[in-house]
Amino acid sequence: MTSELPILYQDERMVAVHKPSGMLVHRSAIAADAQVFALQTLRNQLGRHVYPVHRLDRPTSGLLLFALDPEMAKALGEEFTAHRVHKRYLAVVRGVGPEQDVLDYGLREEDGKRPKSEMPELAAWTAVRRLDSVELPVRIDRYPQVRYSLMEAQPWTGRRHQIRRHLSRRGYPIIGDAKHGKGAHNRFFRDHLESPRLLLAAVGMTIWHPEQARTLQLDAPLADDMHTLFARFGWQGHAPATRVDWHATRPASLWPTGHDR
C-alpha cells in the first residue's frame, strides 16, 4: 500500500486525493484487519487534520475529497446532503450493459447490526451509460464467448454499495465484486487478466466550492492496473486524465422532483 496519496487538487480549505483500491477511508469495526487508512495517511502527509466529507468503498479506487477545517466539512457535507454533488464512476461489468438507463431500485441499508430485511427500503437512483464493450473467445458458464462492458455510472443518491447493487440487480454485476458479483468471472479476471480487484473507479466530481462561490469540476485518472486492462480491451480513449476546471453555475440537485426522501 502506498505511503502517500496522489493529490489531485488542494487549496487552503479542501484537498482531493486518489485513493487506491483496498484502502479504507477511516478505521472501521467491520474491517479490523486494516492497518492503513486514507484519513490517517493524508493527515500524516499534510501534517494537519483532515475531515472526510464522503466515502468510497474499500475496494473502489479513485477521487476522494477531504475538508481541511470543520467549517468547510460542514459546508461540503450540506452539498452532499442536498444531492448537489455530481459524481462519475467507471465500472467493468459482465455482459453488454444498457446503452442508457436510470436504475431506480429501492435499497435497504446494510449496517450489519440488524438483518437487512428489517431495514427500511430507501429510494435510490443511478444513471448508467454503456461506453464500450468487448467479446472474448473464452467459455465461462455455458457460453463459448464472454462479453464485458465499460459502464459510466452517476449515482443521484448515496446508498451503501449503490452502484454495485444496482448494476447487479439489473443483471450486469461489476467484475471483482465478491458480494454482488459472479465468482466465475471474477476468477477469470484474477487468474488470466491479472485483475483481482473490484473494477469500479470514482473518476469525476462536480461540487460547489463555498468559499470560492463557484463550481469545482475534478477528473481523476484510473489506477495503473485498470489503465492496463483498458489498454488490453482497446478502451484507452475512455480513460480520464487529471483535470481541474471552474464554472460559475451552481450544480442543481439530482433528487428527482415529486419524490419523498
Tab-separated table of C-alpha atoms in Angstrom:
chain	number	residue	atom	x	y	z
A	1	MET	CA	0.000	0.000	0.000
A	2	THR	CA	1.245	3.450	-0.907
A	3	SER	CA	2.839	5.613	1.813
A	4	GLU	CA	1.443	8.807	0.242
A	5	LEU	CA	-1.768	9.582	-1.610
A	6	PRO	CA	-1.566	11.341	-5.004
A	7	ILE	CA	-3.066	14.819	-4.625
A	8	LEU	CA	-5.407	15.827	-7.455
A	9	TYR	CA	-6.358	19.253	-6.096
A	10	GLN	CA	-5.575	21.289	-2.967
A	11	ASP	CA	-6.303	24.735	-1.593
A	12	GLU	CA	-6.495	26.155	1.941
A	13	ARG	CA	-9.908	24.640	2.630
A	14	MET	CA	-10.070	21.278	0.829
A	15	VAL	CA	-7.990	18.576	-0.800
A	16	ALA	CA	-8.848	15.829	-3.288
A	17	VAL	CA	-6.743	12.678	-3.494
A	18	HIS	CA	-6.649	9.417	-5.423
A	19	LYS	CA	-7.479	6.517	-3.092
A	20	PRO	CA	-6.127	3.106	-4.114
A	21	SER	CA	-8.287	0.006	-4.165
A	22	GLY	CA	-8.069	-1.869	-0.871
A	23	MET	CA	-7.673	1.178	1.373
A	24	LEU	CA	-10.361	2.154	3.881
A	25	VAL	CA	-11.266	5.822	4.219
A	26	HIS	CA	-11.066	5.578	8.020
A	27	ARG	CA	-10.984	2.986	10.791
A	28	SER	CA	-13.986	0.692	10.941
A	29	ALA	CA	-15.077	-2.085	13.277
A	30	ILE	CA	-16.192	-4.162	10.288
A	31	ALA	CA	-12.634	-4.286	8.914
A	32	ALA	CA	-10.485	-4.859	11.972
A	33	ASP	CA	-7.722	-6.345	9.803
A	34	ALA	CA	-6.985	-2.997	8.108
A	35	GLN	CA	-3.895	-1.070	9.174
A	36	VAL	CA	-3.682	1.704	6.572
A	37	PHE	CA	-6.369	4.351	6.152
A	38	ALA	CA	-6.793	7.283	3.800
A	39	LEU	CA	-7.629	9.724	6.597
A	40	GLN	CA	-4.554	8.959	8.695
A	41	THR	CA	-2.305	8.681	5.641
A	42	LEU	CA	-3.341	12.106	4.363
A	43	ARG	CA	-3.164	13.665	7.831
A	44	ASN	CA	0.428	12.484	8.189
A	45	GLN	CA	1.227	13.501	4.621
A	46	LEU	CA	-0.027	17.083	5.065
A	47	GLY	CA	0.861	17.451	8.737
A	48	ARG	CA	-2.615	18.703	9.645
A	49	HIS	CA	-6.100	17.460	10.462
A	50	VAL	CA	-8.313	16.428	7.559
A	51	TYR	CA	-12.067	15.802	7.569
A	52	PRO	CA	-13.755	13.275	5.248
A	53	VAL	CA	-16.938	14.570	3.627
A	54	HIS	CA	-17.965	11.413	1.748
A	55	ARG	CA	-16.824	7.810	1.413
A	56	LEU	CA	-15.599	5.283	-1.114
A	57	ASP	CA	-15.936	1.553	-0.549
A	58	ARG	CA	-12.699	-0.150	0.421
A	59	PRO	CA	-12.226	-1.920	-2.961
A	60	THR	CA	-13.185	1.158	-5.007
A	61	SER	CA	-10.368	3.381	-6.242
A	62	GLY	CA	-10.398	6.998	-7.264
A	63	LEU	CA	-11.333	10.521	-6.281
A	64	LEU	CA	-11.795	11.164	-2.568
A	65	LEU	CA	-12.457	14.635	-1.126
A	66	PHE	CA	-11.491	15.949	2.320
A	67	ALA	CA	-12.112	19.272	4.017
A	68	LEU	CA	-9.249	20.918	5.882
A	69	ASP	CA	-11.305	22.514	8.655
A	70	PRO	CA	-14.598	21.743	10.432
A	71	GLU	CA	-16.473	24.672	8.878
A	72	MET	CA	-15.634	23.550	5.349
A	73	ALA	CA	-16.516	19.964	6.255
A	74	LYS	CA	-19.966	21.142	7.331
A	75	ALA	CA	-20.468	23.249	4.204
A	76	LEU	CA	-19.398	20.465	1.854
A	77	GLY	CA	-21.479	17.959	3.788
A	78	GLU	CA	-24.526	20.117	3.147
A	79	GLU	CA	-23.846	19.927	-0.603
A	80	PHE	CA	-23.830	16.121	-0.417
A	81	THR	CA	-26.984	16.079	1.718
A	82	ALA	CA	-28.748	18.316	-0.818
A	83	HIS	CA	-27.708	15.934	-3.655
A	84	ARG	CA	-25.945	18.760	-5.481
A	85	VAL	CA	-22.648	16.867	-5.818
A	86	HIS	CA	-22.389	15.227	-9.240
A	87	LYS	CA	-20.187	12.116	-9.197
A	88	ARG	CA	-18.989	9.954	-12.073
A	89	TYR	CA	-17.716	6.364	-11.897
A	90	LEU	CA	-16.413	3.849	-14.411
A	91	ALA	CA	-17.198	0.151	-13.971
A	92	VAL	CA	-16.399	-3.020	-15.905
A	93	VAL	CA	-19.394	-5.346	-15.875
A	94	ARG	CA	-20.374	-8.760	-17.169
A	95	GLY	CA	-22.494	-8.724	-20.333
A	96	VAL	CA	-23.479	-5.958	-22.716
A	97	GLY	CA	-24.925	-3.323	-20.440
A	98	PRO	CA	-27.778	-0.980	-21.328
A	99	GLU	CA	-26.956	1.813	-23.752
A	100	GLN	CA	-28.517	4.256	-21.313
A	101	ASP	CA	-30.835	3.857	-18.339
A	102	VAL	CA	-31.746	5.135	-14.887
A	103	LEU	CA	-31.794	2.365	-12.286
A	104	ASP	CA	-34.273	3.162	-9.545
A	105	TYR	CA	-34.449	0.021	-7.423
A	106	GLY	CA	-35.072	0.840	-3.768
A	107	LEU	CA	-32.239	-0.320	-1.494
A	108	ARG	CA	-32.272	-1.417	2.124
A	109	GLU	CA	-29.458	-0.149	4.289
A	110	GLU	CA	-26.709	-2.602	5.265
A	111	ASP	CA	-25.407	-1.559	8.672
A	112	GLY	CA	-24.550	-5.059	9.925
A	113	LYS	CA	-26.437	-4.501	13.185
A	114	ARG	CA	-29.836	-5.786	12.065
A	115	PRO	CA	-30.970	-8.217	9.345
A	116	LYS	CA	-31.272	-6.348	6.066
A	117	SER	CA	-34.914	-7.497	5.823
A	118	GLU	CA	-35.687	-5.395	8.897
A	119	MET	CA	-34.172	-2.240	7.453
A	120	PRO	CA	-36.400	0.264	5.615
A	121	GLU	CA	-36.169	0.400	1.843
A	122	LEU	CA	-34.756	3.741	0.689
A	123	ALA	CA	-35.162	5.458	-2.657
A	124	ALA	CA	-32.076	5.211	-4.866
A	125	TRP	CA	-31.258	6.304	-8.404
A	126	THR	CA	-28.215	5.605	-10.592
A	127	ALA	CA	-27.896	6.861	-14.178
A	128	VAL	CA	-25.858	4.433	-16.281
A	129	ARG	CA	-24.496	4.533	-19.825
A	130	ARG	CA	-22.547	1.967	-21.842
A	131	LEU	CA	-19.344	3.468	-23.201
A	132	ASP	CA	-17.851	0.371	-24.835
A	133	SER	CA	-17.872	-3.424	-24.834
A	134	VAL	CA	-15.631	-6.343	-25.710
A	135	GLU	CA	-16.164	-10.001	-26.640
A	136	LEU	CA	-13.566	-12.618	-25.712
A	137	PRO	CA	-13.346	-16.156	-27.167
A	138	VAL	CA	-13.442	-17.763	-23.726
A	139	ARG	CA	-16.007	-20.235	-22.372
A	140	ILE	CA	-17.332	-19.340	-18.945
A	141	ASP	CA	-20.548	-20.970	-17.765
A	142	ARG	CA	-22.454	-22.284	-20.811
A	143	TYR	CA	-21.450	-19.800	-23.492
A	144	PRO	CA	-18.439	-20.136	-25.896
A	145	GLN	CA	-17.759	-16.384	-25.707
A	146	VAL	CA	-17.950	-13.838	-22.946
A	147	ARG	CA	-18.861	-10.181	-23.205
A	148	TYR	CA	-17.957	-7.351	-20.892
A	149	SER	CA	-18.924	-3.693	-20.920
A	150	LEU	CA	-17.459	-0.434	-19.738
A	151	MET	CA	-20.224	1.438	-17.942
A	152	GLU	CA	-20.396	5.027	-16.761
A	153	ALA	CA	-22.415	5.350	-13.556
A	154	GLN	CA	-23.649	8.573	-11.989
A	155	PRO	CA	-25.322	7.993	-8.614
A	156	TRP	CA	-28.025	10.519	-7.784
A	157	THR	CA	-28.268	9.198	-4.228
A	158	GLY	CA	-25.605	7.842	-1.880
A	159	ARG	CA	-26.816	4.488	-0.590
A	160	ARG	CA	-24.255	1.952	0.585
A	161	HIS	CA	-22.839	-0.088	-2.323
A	162	GLN	CA	-25.435	1.608	-4.529
A	163	ILE	CA	-23.705	1.272	-7.904
A	164	ARG	CA	-22.655	-2.295	-7.200
A	165	ARG	CA	-26.125	-3.343	-6.073
A	166	HIS	CA	-27.991	-1.528	-8.830
A	167	LEU	CA	-25.884	-2.942	-11.663
A	168	SER	CA	-26.020	-6.442	-10.194
A	169	ARG	CA	-29.793	-6.311	-9.824
A	170	ARG	CA	-30.111	-5.098	-13.427
A	171	GLY	CA	-28.138	-8.202	-14.476
A	172	TYR	CA	-24.706	-6.634	-15.058
A	173	PRO	CA	-22.566	-7.288	-11.960
A	174	ILE	CA	-19.273	-5.447	-11.637
A	175	ILE	CA	-16.212	-7.630	-12.132
A	176	GLY	CA	-14.358	-8.287	-8.892
A	177	ASP	CA	-17.391	-7.752	-6.661
A	178	ALA	CA	-17.162	-10.604	-4.169
A	179	LYS	CA	-20.541	-9.840	-2.600
A	180	HIS	CA	-22.775	-8.856	-5.511
A	181	GLY	CA	-20.837	-10.274	-8.478
A	182	LYS	CA	-20.244	-13.625	-10.193
A	183	GLY	CA	-17.399	-15.811	-8.927
A	184	ALA	CA	-16.532	-17.483	-12.248
A	185	HIS	CA	-15.988	-14.134	-13.989
A	186	ASN	CA	-14.148	-12.680	-11.010
A	187	ARG	CA	-11.774	-15.658	-11.058
A	188	PHE	CA	-11.222	-15.322	-14.822
A	189	PHE	CA	-10.108	-11.702	-14.441
A	190	ARG	CA	-7.964	-12.596	-11.435
A	191	ASP	CA	-6.254	-15.652	-12.953
A	192	HIS	CA	-5.980	-14.675	-16.635
A	193	LEU	CA	-6.119	-10.879	-16.806
A	194	GLU	CA	-4.120	-10.036	-13.663
A	195	SER	CA	-7.075	-8.128	-12.301
A	196	PRO	CA	-8.133	-9.383	-8.858
A	197	ARG	CA	-9.799	-6.171	-7.665
A	198	LEU	CA	-13.250	-4.596	-7.893
A	199	LEU	CA	-13.321	-2.826	-11.260
A	200	LEU	CA	-15.055	0.320	-10.057
A	201	ALA	CA	-13.347	3.721	-10.036
A	202	ALA	CA	-14.512	7.190	-8.976
A	203	VAL	CA	-13.255	9.379	-11.821
A	204	GLY	CA	-15.183	12.640	-11.571
A	205	MET	CA	-16.844	15.076	-9.181
A	206	THR	CA	-18.553	18.424	-9.619
A	207	ILE	CA	-19.108	20.344	-6.371
A	208	TRP	CA	-19.876	23.900	-5.267
A	209	HIS	CA	-16.897	25.496	-3.518
A	210	PRO	CA	-18.458	27.538	-0.687
A	211	GLU	CA	-15.512	29.898	-0.257
A	212	GLN	CA	-14.814	30.439	-3.971
A	213	ALA	CA	-18.547	30.756	-4.692
A	214	ARG	CA	-18.139	28.805	-7.909
A	215	THR	CA	-18.249	25.176	-9.005
A	216	LEU	CA	-15.172	22.964	-8.973
A	217	GLN	CA	-15.025	20.144	-11.511
A	218	LEU	CA	-12.451	17.437	-10.876
A	219	ASP	CA	-11.471	14.457	-13.030
A	220	ALA	CA	-9.228	11.674	-11.737
A	221	PRO	CA	-7.138	9.183	-13.710
A	222	LEU	CA	-7.505	5.436	-13.442
A	223	ALA	CA	-5.223	3.382	-11.243
A	224	ASP	CA	-2.398	1.726	-13.192
A	225	ASP	CA	-3.976	-1.745	-13.083
A	226	MET	CA	-7.273	-0.529	-14.545
A	227	HIS	CA	-5.406	1.516	-17.148
A	228	THR	CA	-3.570	-1.648	-18.233
A	229	LEU	CA	-6.853	-3.521	-18.532
A	230	PHE	CA	-8.393	-0.705	-20.586
A	231	ALA	CA	-5.426	-0.878	-22.968
A	232	ARG	CA	-5.898	-4.631	-23.331
A	233	PHE	CA	-9.567	-4.157	-24.247
A	234	GLY	CA	-8.953	-1.171	-26.548
A	235	TRP	CA	-10.736	1.231	-24.218
A	236	GLN	CA	-7.873	3.727	-23.805
A	237	GLY	CA	-9.987	6.538	-25.234
A	238	HIS	CA	-12.293	6.309	-22.248
A	239	ALA	CA	-9.517	6.591	-19.658
A	240	PRO	CA	-9.769	10.013	-17.971
A	241	ALA	CA	-6.851	12.288	-17.147
A	242	THR	CA	-6.411	14.597	-14.170
A	243	ARG	CA	-8.359	17.803	-14.761
A	244	VAL	CA	-9.391	20.820	-12.681
A	245	ASP	CA	-11.986	23.230	-14.080
A	246	TRP	CA	-14.138	26.001	-12.641
A	247	HIS	CA	-17.704	27.000	-13.554
A	248	ALA	CA	-19.900	29.867	-12.434
A	249	THR	CA	-23.190	27.949	-12.204
A	250	ARG	CA	-24.043	26.033	-9.037
A	251	PRO	CA	-24.908	22.343	-9.638
A	252	ALA	CA	-28.607	21.505	-9.496
A	253	SER	CA	-29.945	18.919	-7.065
A	254	LEU	CA	-30.057	15.416	-8.519
A	255	TRP	CA	-33.000	14.377	-6.331
A	256	PRO	CA	-35.978	13.749	-8.665
A	257	THR	CA	-38.852	16.117	-8.085
A	258	GLY	CA	-42.047	14.673	-6.689
A	259	HIS	CA	-40.304	12.013	-4.577
A	260	ASP	CA	-40.081	11.883	-0.794
A	261	ARG	CA	-36.695	11.447	0.796
